[in-house]
Short mmCIF file of C-alpha atoms and ligand atoms in Angstrom, two decimals:
data_model
loop_
_atom_site.label_atom_id
_atom_site.label_comp_id
_atom_site.label_asym_id
_atom_site.label_seq_id
_atom_site.Cartn_x
_atom_site.Cartn_y
_atom_site.Cartn_z
CA MET Y 1 25.13 -14.64 -10.06
CA THR Y 2 23.77 -13.39 -6.75
CA ALA Y 3 25.93 -10.28 -6.31
CA LYS Y 4 23.98 -7.02 -6.38
CA LYS Y 5 24.21 -5.65 -9.89
CA GLY Y 6 25.20 -2.15 -10.86
CA PHE Y 7 22.71 0.63 -11.45
CA THR Y 8 22.63 0.44 -15.25
CA THR Y 9 22.56 -3.36 -15.51
CA GLN Y 10 19.76 -3.43 -12.98
CA SER Y 11 17.79 -0.76 -14.81
CA ILE Y 12 18.14 -2.19 -18.31
CA HIS Y 13 17.44 -5.77 -17.29
CA THR Y 14 14.42 -5.30 -15.02
CA SER Y 15 12.05 -7.98 -16.31
CA LEU Y 16 8.60 -7.00 -17.49
CA PRO Y 17 6.01 -7.92 -14.82
CA GLU Y 18 4.30 -10.16 -17.39
CA LYS Y 19 5.55 -11.73 -20.57
CA ASP Y 20 4.61 -9.49 -23.48
CA ALA Y 21 2.13 -10.91 -25.98
CA TYR Y 22 4.61 -10.22 -28.83
CA ASN Y 23 7.81 -10.85 -26.85
CA SER Y 24 8.64 -7.16 -27.00
CA LEU Y 25 11.99 -6.50 -25.32
CA HIS Y 26 10.83 -3.00 -24.48
CA MET Y 27 7.89 -2.25 -22.19
CA PRO Y 28 5.10 -1.08 -24.55
CA VAL Y 29 3.20 2.15 -23.94
CA TYR Y 30 -0.21 1.09 -22.66
CA ASP Y 31 -2.19 4.14 -23.57
CA GLY Y 32 -5.63 2.69 -22.80
CA VAL Y 33 -7.83 3.59 -19.86
CA ALA Y 34 -9.67 0.42 -18.81
CA TYR Y 35 -8.80 -3.30 -18.57
CA GLU Y 36 -11.23 -6.15 -19.07
CA PHE Y 37 -11.73 -9.10 -16.73
CA ASP Y 38 -12.59 -12.69 -17.67
CA SER Y 39 -15.51 -12.92 -15.26
CA SER Y 40 -17.63 -10.90 -12.86
CA GLU Y 41 -15.93 -12.69 -9.98
CA ASP Y 42 -12.53 -11.62 -11.24
CA ILE Y 43 -13.55 -7.99 -11.38
CA GLU Y 44 -15.03 -8.22 -7.87
CA ASP Y 45 -11.76 -9.75 -6.58
CA ALA Y 46 -9.80 -6.95 -8.20
CA PHE Y 47 -11.95 -4.27 -6.58
CA LEU Y 48 -11.71 -6.00 -3.20
CA GLY Y 49 -7.93 -6.10 -3.55
CA LYS Y 50 -7.92 -9.92 -3.38
CA LYS Y 51 -6.36 -10.08 -6.80
CA ILE Y 52 -3.86 -7.52 -8.04
CA ALA Y 53 -4.82 -6.37 -11.51
CA HIS Y 54 -5.03 -3.18 -13.52
CA ALA Y 55 -8.60 -1.90 -13.74
CA TYR Y 56 -8.38 1.79 -14.64
CA SER Y 57 -5.35 3.86 -15.61
CA ARG Y 58 -5.83 6.64 -13.04
CA THR Y 59 -5.18 4.09 -10.28
CA SER Y 60 -2.60 1.93 -12.08
CA ASN Y 61 -1.23 1.33 -15.54
CA PRO Y 62 1.17 -1.35 -16.86
CA THR Y 63 3.76 1.07 -18.30
CA VAL Y 64 3.72 3.14 -15.11
CA GLU Y 65 3.92 -0.03 -13.02
CA TYR Y 66 7.03 -1.07 -14.92
CA PHE Y 67 8.67 2.26 -14.12
CA GLU Y 68 7.78 1.79 -10.44
CA LEU Y 69 9.24 -1.69 -10.54
CA LYS Y 70 12.48 -0.48 -12.11
CA LEU Y 71 12.88 2.24 -9.52
CA LYS Y 72 12.05 -0.23 -6.74
CA ASN Y 73 14.73 -2.67 -7.99
CA ILE Y 74 17.34 0.03 -8.36
CA THR Y 75 16.69 1.49 -4.91
CA GLN Y 76 16.14 -1.93 -3.29
CA SER Y 77 13.21 -0.24 -1.55
CA ASN Y 78 9.99 -1.49 -0.03
CA GLY Y 79 7.70 0.26 -2.51
CA VAL Y 80 7.41 3.01 -5.10
CA VAL Y 81 4.48 5.11 -6.32
CA ALA Y 82 4.86 7.18 -9.50
CA LEU Y 83 2.83 10.39 -9.73
CA SER Y 84 2.14 13.24 -12.10
CA SER Y 85 4.94 15.57 -10.87
CA GLY Y 86 7.53 16.12 -8.19
CA MET Y 87 5.16 18.52 -6.40
CA CYS Y 88 2.50 15.81 -6.46
CA ALA Y 89 4.94 13.33 -4.85
CA ILE Y 90 5.80 15.86 -2.12
CA SER Y 91 2.23 16.94 -1.35
CA ASN Y 92 0.81 13.40 -1.42
CA THR Y 93 3.49 12.18 0.99
CA MET Y 94 2.79 15.03 3.40
CA LEU Y 95 -0.96 14.44 3.24
CA ALA Y 96 -0.49 10.71 3.84
CA LEU Y 97 1.72 11.12 6.92
CA VAL Y 98 0.60 14.31 8.66
CA GLN Y 99 -2.84 15.24 10.02
CA ARG Y 100 -4.43 18.50 11.18
CA GLY Y 101 -2.83 19.73 14.37
CA GLU Y 102 0.46 17.93 13.70
CA ASN Y 103 3.59 19.54 12.31
CA ILE Y 104 6.44 19.22 9.85
CA VAL Y 105 9.96 20.49 10.56
CA SER Y 106 11.73 21.81 7.49
CA SER Y 107 14.04 24.52 6.24
CA ASN Y 108 13.28 27.64 4.23
CA HIS Y 109 16.11 26.72 1.87
CA LEU Y 110 13.95 24.74 -0.53
CA PHE Y 111 12.84 24.60 -4.13
CA GLY Y 112 10.55 27.67 -4.49
CA HIS Y 113 7.27 25.87 -5.04
CA THR Y 114 7.96 23.45 -2.19
CA TYR Y 115 8.58 26.41 0.08
CA ALA Y 116 5.30 27.99 -1.08
CA LEU Y 117 3.47 24.68 -0.51
CA LEU Y 118 4.78 24.53 3.05
CA LYS Y 119 4.39 28.22 3.79
CA ASN Y 120 0.89 28.68 2.37
CA THR Y 121 -1.02 25.66 1.12
CA ILE Y 122 -0.21 23.00 3.72
CA GLN Y 123 -0.62 25.42 6.65
CA SER Y 124 -4.06 26.48 5.40
CA TRP Y 125 -5.08 22.82 5.84
CA GLY Y 126 -4.22 22.94 9.54
CA ILE Y 127 -0.76 21.36 9.35
CA GLU Y 128 1.89 23.51 11.00
CA VAL Y 129 5.33 23.90 9.43
CA ARG Y 130 8.36 24.89 11.50
CA PHE Y 131 11.21 26.34 9.50
CA VAL Y 132 14.67 25.80 10.97
CA ASP Y 133 18.29 25.98 9.90
CA MET Y 134 18.84 22.30 8.99
CA GLY Y 135 22.58 22.73 9.49
CA ASN Y 136 21.99 23.61 13.15
CA GLU Y 137 21.35 20.37 15.03
CA GLU Y 138 20.20 22.13 18.21
CA GLU Y 139 17.59 24.08 16.25
CA VAL Y 140 16.31 20.89 14.62
CA LYS Y 141 16.16 19.17 18.01
CA ASN Y 142 14.33 22.05 19.65
CA ALA Y 143 11.73 22.35 16.88
CA ILE Y 144 10.61 18.73 17.28
CA ASP Y 145 7.78 18.04 19.73
CA GLU Y 146 5.23 15.25 20.31
CA ASN Y 147 3.18 16.43 17.32
CA THR Y 148 6.07 16.42 14.84
CA ARG Y 149 5.55 13.74 12.21
CA MET Y 150 8.05 14.63 9.53
CA LEU Y 151 11.51 16.06 9.04
CA PHE Y 152 11.68 17.29 5.46
CA PHE Y 153 14.76 18.51 3.59
CA GLU Y 154 16.47 18.50 0.18
CA THR Y 155 19.68 16.49 -0.16
CA ILE Y 156 21.36 19.47 -1.84
CA THR Y 157 19.26 22.60 -1.51
CA ASN Y 158 18.33 24.36 -4.71
CA PRO Y 159 19.70 26.91 -5.51
CA GLN Y 160 21.72 27.53 -2.32
CA LEU Y 161 23.51 24.16 -2.79
CA GLU Y 162 23.79 23.53 0.93
CA ILE Y 163 24.43 20.05 2.25
CA VAL Y 164 23.56 18.82 5.71
CA ASP Y 165 24.90 15.78 7.52
CA ILE Y 166 21.96 13.53 6.71
CA GLU Y 167 22.97 10.74 9.07
CA LYS Y 168 23.09 13.16 12.00
CA ILE Y 169 19.77 14.91 11.44
CA SER Y 170 18.06 11.59 10.64
CA ALA Y 171 19.26 10.22 13.98
CA ILE Y 172 17.81 13.29 15.77
CA ALA Y 173 14.44 12.71 14.07
CA HIS Y 174 14.42 8.98 14.77
CA GLU Y 175 15.08 9.52 18.48
CA ARG Y 176 11.66 11.19 18.56
CA ASP Y 177 9.92 8.77 16.14
CA VAL Y 178 9.78 11.37 13.39
CA VAL Y 179 9.75 10.17 9.76
CA VAL Y 180 12.69 11.41 7.66
CA VAL Y 181 11.60 12.48 4.18
CA ALA Y 182 14.18 13.77 1.69
CA ASP Y 183 13.69 15.39 -1.69
CA THR Y 184 16.41 13.60 -3.68
CA THR Y 185 15.69 15.16 -7.07
CA VAL Y 186 19.22 16.48 -7.64
CA THR Y 187 20.93 13.35 -6.28
CA PRO Y 188 19.30 10.44 -8.13
CA PRO Y 189 19.69 6.85 -6.88
CA TYR Y 190 22.79 6.33 -9.02
CA VAL Y 191 24.77 8.64 -6.72
CA PHE Y 192 22.81 8.45 -3.48
CA THR Y 193 21.57 5.48 -1.41
CA SER Y 194 19.18 7.23 0.93
CA SER Y 195 18.53 4.33 3.30
CA ASP Y 196 22.26 4.15 4.18
CA LEU Y 197 21.97 7.56 5.84
CA GLY Y 198 18.65 7.13 7.63
CA VAL Y 199 16.21 8.55 5.09
CA ASP Y 200 12.88 6.70 5.36
CA VAL Y 201 11.08 8.11 2.35
CA GLU Y 202 12.42 9.72 -0.82
CA VAL Y 203 10.32 12.09 -2.85
CA MET Y 204 11.65 13.15 -6.21
CA SER Y 205 10.86 15.07 -9.33
CA THR Y 206 11.53 12.62 -12.15
CA THR Y 207 11.19 15.61 -14.49
CA LYS Y 208 14.86 16.40 -13.92
CA PHE Y 209 17.67 13.82 -14.21
CA ILE Y 210 15.46 10.76 -14.61
CA SER Y 211 13.35 11.94 -17.55
CA GLY Y 212 16.42 11.99 -19.76
CA GLY Y 213 16.42 15.36 -21.42
CA ALA Y 214 13.40 17.18 -19.99
CA ALA Y 215 11.06 14.85 -21.81
CA ALA Y 216 8.15 14.67 -19.35
CA VAL Y 217 6.94 16.05 -16.01
CA GLY Y 218 6.68 13.36 -13.33
CA GLY Y 219 7.39 12.40 -9.73
CA ALA Y 220 7.91 9.41 -7.46
CA VAL Y 221 7.70 8.41 -3.81
CA VAL Y 222 10.13 5.73 -2.64
CA ASP Y 223 9.49 4.04 0.71
CA ASN Y 224 12.71 2.48 1.98
CA GLY Y 225 10.81 0.25 4.39
CA THR Y 226 12.83 1.53 7.35
CA PHE Y 227 10.14 3.28 9.43
CA ASP Y 228 7.71 1.51 11.73
CA TRP Y 229 4.39 2.88 10.44
CA GLU Y 230 2.65 1.93 13.69
CA LYS Y 231 4.21 5.08 15.12
CA VAL Y 232 2.38 7.35 12.67
CA PRO Y 233 -1.22 8.15 13.77
CA ALA Y 234 -2.30 9.04 10.21
CA LEU Y 235 -1.47 5.47 9.14
CA ASN Y 236 -3.13 3.62 12.05
CA LYS Y 237 -5.95 2.23 9.96
CA TRP Y 238 -3.58 1.32 7.13
CA VAL Y 239 -1.07 -0.55 9.28
CA GLU Y 240 -3.74 -3.08 10.30
CA SER Y 241 -4.29 -4.22 6.73
CA PHE Y 242 -1.00 -3.40 5.03
CA GLN Y 243 1.70 -3.49 7.77
CA LYS Y 244 4.99 -2.41 6.25
CA ASN Y 245 3.23 -1.26 3.08
CA ALA Y 246 0.96 1.13 5.01
CA LEU Y 247 2.37 4.34 3.52
CA ILE Y 248 2.37 3.13 -0.07
CA ALA Y 249 -1.13 1.68 0.41
CA ARG Y 250 -2.53 4.92 1.80
CA ILE Y 251 -1.03 6.97 -1.01
CA ARG Y 252 -2.09 4.54 -3.70
CA LYS Y 253 -5.56 3.65 -2.43
CA GLU Y 254 -6.55 6.99 -0.97
CA ILE Y 255 -4.57 10.20 -1.38
CA PHE Y 256 -3.22 9.67 -4.89
CA ARG Y 257 -6.35 7.90 -6.10
CA HIS Y 258 -8.67 10.61 -4.84
CA LEU Y 259 -6.60 13.63 -5.80
CA GLY Y 260 -6.01 12.11 -9.22
CA GLY Y 261 -2.32 12.89 -9.64
CA CYS Y 262 -1.54 9.95 -11.90
CA MET Y 263 1.43 9.59 -14.20
CA THR Y 264 0.60 8.96 -17.87
CA ALA Y 265 1.86 5.91 -19.72
CA HIS Y 266 3.78 8.16 -22.12
CA THR Y 267 5.60 9.86 -19.26
CA ALA Y 268 6.50 6.46 -17.79
CA HIS Y 269 7.84 5.41 -21.20
CA PHE Y 270 10.25 8.37 -21.22
CA LEU Y 271 11.28 7.64 -17.64
CA ASN Y 272 11.90 3.96 -18.39
CA MET Y 273 14.30 4.99 -21.14
CA GLY Y 274 15.73 7.82 -19.03
CA LEU Y 275 16.67 5.47 -16.18
CA ASP Y 276 18.55 3.14 -18.52
CA ILE Y 277 21.02 5.87 -19.49
CA LEU Y 278 20.88 7.92 -16.28
CA ALA Y 279 24.32 6.85 -15.05
CA LEU Y 280 25.96 7.83 -18.35
CA ARG Y 281 24.30 11.23 -18.34
CA VAL Y 282 25.02 11.95 -14.67
CA ASP Y 283 28.71 11.09 -15.08
CA ARG Y 284 29.01 13.41 -18.07
CA CYS Y 285 27.10 16.25 -16.39
CA VAL Y 286 29.14 16.00 -13.19
CA GLN Y 287 32.43 16.00 -15.12
CA ASN Y 288 31.29 19.02 -17.17
CA CYS Y 289 30.19 20.77 -13.99
CA LEU Y 290 33.57 20.20 -12.34
CA ASP Y 291 35.43 21.44 -15.42
CA LEU Y 292 33.26 24.55 -15.59
CA GLY Y 293 33.63 25.12 -11.83
CA GLU Y 294 37.39 25.23 -12.28
CA PHE Y 295 37.06 27.40 -15.37
CA PHE Y 296 34.89 29.98 -13.56
CA THR Y 297 37.16 29.94 -10.51
CA GLY Y 298 39.95 31.20 -12.77
CA GLU Y 299 37.90 34.03 -14.31
CA LYS Y 300 38.42 37.34 -12.51
CA GLN Y 301 35.00 38.80 -13.44
CA ILE Y 302 33.26 35.95 -11.61
CA VAL Y 303 32.77 37.03 -8.00
CA SER Y 304 32.01 33.55 -6.63
CA VAL Y 305 31.49 29.97 -7.76
CA ASN Y 306 29.41 27.56 -5.72
CA TYR Y 307 29.46 23.81 -6.47
CA PRO Y 308 29.77 21.03 -3.87
CA GLY Y 309 32.11 19.11 -6.18
CA LEU Y 310 34.76 21.80 -5.71
CA ALA Y 311 37.11 21.66 -2.72
CA SER Y 312 36.18 25.31 -2.04
CA HIS Y 313 32.59 24.34 -1.12
CA PRO Y 314 31.91 24.01 2.64
CA GLY Y 315 29.97 20.77 2.04
CA HIS Y 316 32.62 19.18 -0.17
CA GLU Y 317 33.71 16.48 2.29
CA LEU Y 318 30.12 15.58 3.15
CA SER Y 319 29.26 15.45 -0.53
CA LYS Y 320 32.04 12.90 -1.13
CA LYS Y 321 30.67 10.73 1.63
CA GLN Y 322 26.96 11.12 0.92
CA PHE Y 323 26.76 11.43 -2.86
CA SER Y 324 29.64 9.27 -4.15
CA ASN Y 325 31.47 12.53 -4.90
CA LYS Y 326 28.90 13.23 -7.65
CA PRO Y 327 26.92 16.08 -6.10
CA GLY Y 328 24.58 16.81 -9.00
CA ALA Y 329 25.26 19.16 -11.88
CA VAL Y 330 23.88 22.46 -10.65
CA MET Y 331 26.18 25.32 -9.69
CA THR Y 332 25.70 28.98 -9.00
CA ILE Y 333 27.96 31.81 -10.10
CA ASP Y 334 27.85 35.43 -9.03
CA LEU Y 335 28.75 38.52 -11.02
CA GLY Y 336 29.03 42.09 -9.68
CA SER Y 337 25.39 43.10 -10.19
CA LYS Y 338 22.02 42.01 -11.49
CA GLU Y 339 22.62 44.06 -14.66
CA GLU Y 340 25.88 42.24 -15.31
CA CYS Y 341 24.08 38.90 -14.85
CA TYR Y 342 21.49 39.91 -17.44
CA ARG Y 343 24.14 41.09 -19.91
CA PHE Y 344 26.07 37.85 -19.40
CA MET Y 345 23.03 35.61 -19.86
CA ASP Y 346 21.84 37.52 -22.91
CA GLN Y 347 25.20 36.95 -24.66
CA LEU Y 348 25.05 33.16 -24.33
CA GLN Y 349 24.51 31.25 -27.55
CA ILE Y 350 24.71 27.58 -26.55
CA VAL Y 351 23.52 27.75 -22.95
CA ARG Y 352 19.76 28.33 -22.84
CA ARG Y 353 17.90 30.82 -20.67
CA ALA Y 354 15.29 28.59 -19.04
CA THR Y 355 14.10 27.27 -15.71
CA ASN Y 356 14.33 23.49 -15.08
CA LEU Y 357 17.30 21.39 -14.02
CA ASN Y 358 19.26 18.46 -15.38
CA ASP Y 359 18.13 18.70 -18.94
CA ASN Y 360 20.64 17.36 -21.46
CA LYS Y 361 21.02 21.01 -22.46
CA SER Y 362 22.81 23.47 -20.18
CA LEU Y 363 20.36 25.97 -18.72
CA ILE Y 364 20.89 29.26 -16.93
CA ILE Y 365 18.51 31.41 -14.89
CA HIS Y 366 18.54 34.40 -12.54
CA PRO Y 367 16.52 32.95 -9.61
CA TRP Y 368 15.96 36.32 -7.85
CA SER Y 369 13.88 37.75 -10.69
CA THR Y 370 12.13 34.54 -11.79
CA ILE Y 371 11.61 31.49 -9.55
CA TYR Y 372 11.55 33.66 -6.41
CA SER Y 373 9.79 36.69 -7.87
CA GLU Y 374 6.65 36.07 -5.80
CA PHE Y 375 8.59 36.69 -2.57
CA SER Y 376 9.64 40.02 -1.04
CA ASP Y 377 13.31 41.04 -1.15
CA ASP Y 378 13.65 40.30 2.57
CA GLU Y 379 12.17 36.83 2.13
CA LYS Y 380 14.49 36.16 -0.80
CA ILE Y 381 17.52 37.16 1.26
CA GLU Y 382 16.33 34.93 4.08
CA MET Y 383 16.07 32.08 1.58
CA GLY Y 384 19.68 32.60 0.56
CA ILE Y 385 18.90 34.15 -2.83
CA ARG Y 386 21.07 37.03 -4.12
CA ASP Y 387 20.33 39.35 -7.02
CA THR Y 388 23.91 38.85 -8.25
CA MET Y 389 23.53 35.08 -8.53
CA MET Y 390 22.79 32.89 -11.55
CA ARG Y 391 21.94 29.21 -11.38
CA LEU Y 392 23.54 27.05 -14.00
CA SER Y 393 22.34 23.52 -14.69
CA VAL Y 394 25.10 21.82 -16.64
CA GLY Y 395 24.15 19.49 -19.47
CA ILE Y 396 25.95 16.91 -21.58
CA GLU Y 397 27.33 19.18 -24.31
CA ASP Y 398 31.01 19.02 -25.24
CA VAL Y 399 32.56 20.99 -22.44
CA ASN Y 400 34.90 23.00 -24.67
CA ASP Y 401 31.88 24.44 -26.46
CA LEU Y 402 30.37 25.47 -23.13
CA LYS Y 403 33.65 27.09 -22.05
CA ALA Y 404 33.88 28.95 -25.36
CA ASP Y 405 30.31 30.20 -24.95
CA PHE Y 406 30.96 31.45 -21.41
CA SER Y 407 34.30 32.97 -22.44
CA GLN Y 408 32.75 35.06 -25.22
CA ALA Y 409 29.92 36.17 -22.91
CA LEU Y 410 32.44 37.27 -20.26
CA ALA Y 411 34.57 39.03 -22.88
CA ASN Y 412 31.51 40.95 -24.06
CA LEU Y 413 30.45 42.04 -20.58
CA GLY Y 414 32.25 45.30 -21.05
C1 LIG V 1 11.70 20.63 -9.89
C2 LIG V 1 11.79 20.29 -8.46
C3 LIG V 1 10.63 19.93 -7.76
C4 LIG V 1 9.26 19.93 -8.38
O1 LIG V 1 9.13 18.96 -9.37
P1 LIG V 1 8.06 19.04 -10.56
O2 LIG V 1 8.26 17.76 -11.29
O3 LIG V 1 8.35 20.26 -11.36
O4 LIG V 1 6.72 19.13 -9.90
C5 LIG V 1 10.77 19.59 -6.43
N1 LIG V 1 11.97 19.61 -5.82
C6 LIG V 1 13.10 19.94 -6.47
C7 LIG V 1 14.40 19.91 -5.75
C8 LIG V 1 13.05 20.29 -7.81
O5 LIG V 1 14.18 20.63 -8.45
#
């Protein structure tokens, strides 16, 4: 029994790090803050890092550790840190790898708050960000210089739903010793093996697919163990003591510890359950999304349908190769005007008007007037947002009910 097991088997049967006192089959929720030691020497050893033990739940917690272990097993990665949110995972990774005076190359087609982090917050700390068209290899190449430490992109951009050739742009970054960091939120490890395509570090919002029904806000950093951390000046001191674990060690023992972005035990509990049934949910969502994509394509009031699972999408072939032909469950649809979008959304009875992605419930939103409302019209257009576009995150409902809901909303558009 040495063959690599499937995603779900692996997730469900990850052993607890220690035998439970009551032989619980399920990892308990350790809600406490502090952990006692048998002797003063033991507590000294723990603080010196000579003995690995939980001491205080901001720095580590058994239920959170079990989630990290599950994700590490599933991704076959070098190390995982769980944090309080997806934004916390992104910002901590950037702070761990990039110093003042260095730069990050990214795209302006990003989740809105990530774009704002890069555009405003990170730059105010003296880290430059160069925005390029990730689909243009020359532009990526030209933006990289000796101070570039990170290439950052989303596997499928939200809400533009663009897909780049990850293997190609990773190779460009690696030629110049630049770390490749991908936000894999919409393509969880069940459909995407990031290390196969040259991604060194995954950052993800576990709030979405992994939490299993929008149960808890959380995030994770996954280090694939593929980058030589000696090449990153910000990790020099950490490589000496922690070698291949330098990134995880710096996040855990410095950035994350000092900024305090810890995941709670309750959140980890939801994520542990969410991972066990992730594959089932993703399969259902993707199938529903495909069915709805075809349904909308046949509706004459719908001006355009955008989903990488459809042959009409320019990234369809890449999505088959990169994401096991399961390119998430988010699509966008356009109507003739913003007013029509509002009328359409207001008629819906099953699909909910809400932000968030990959809930078990189907959710719809008009990104122009909500998620991107802090940006000027010109900026929105540059980011690929249209005022005629709605973003639909498809859930696990019975697809005929979703179709019926959309049909009645279209019929009532007038
Ligand atoms: C939601 C989201 C984030 C932010 O995650 P939070 O858990 O809300 O902090 C980052 N990237 C992508 C692609 C997202 O969808």
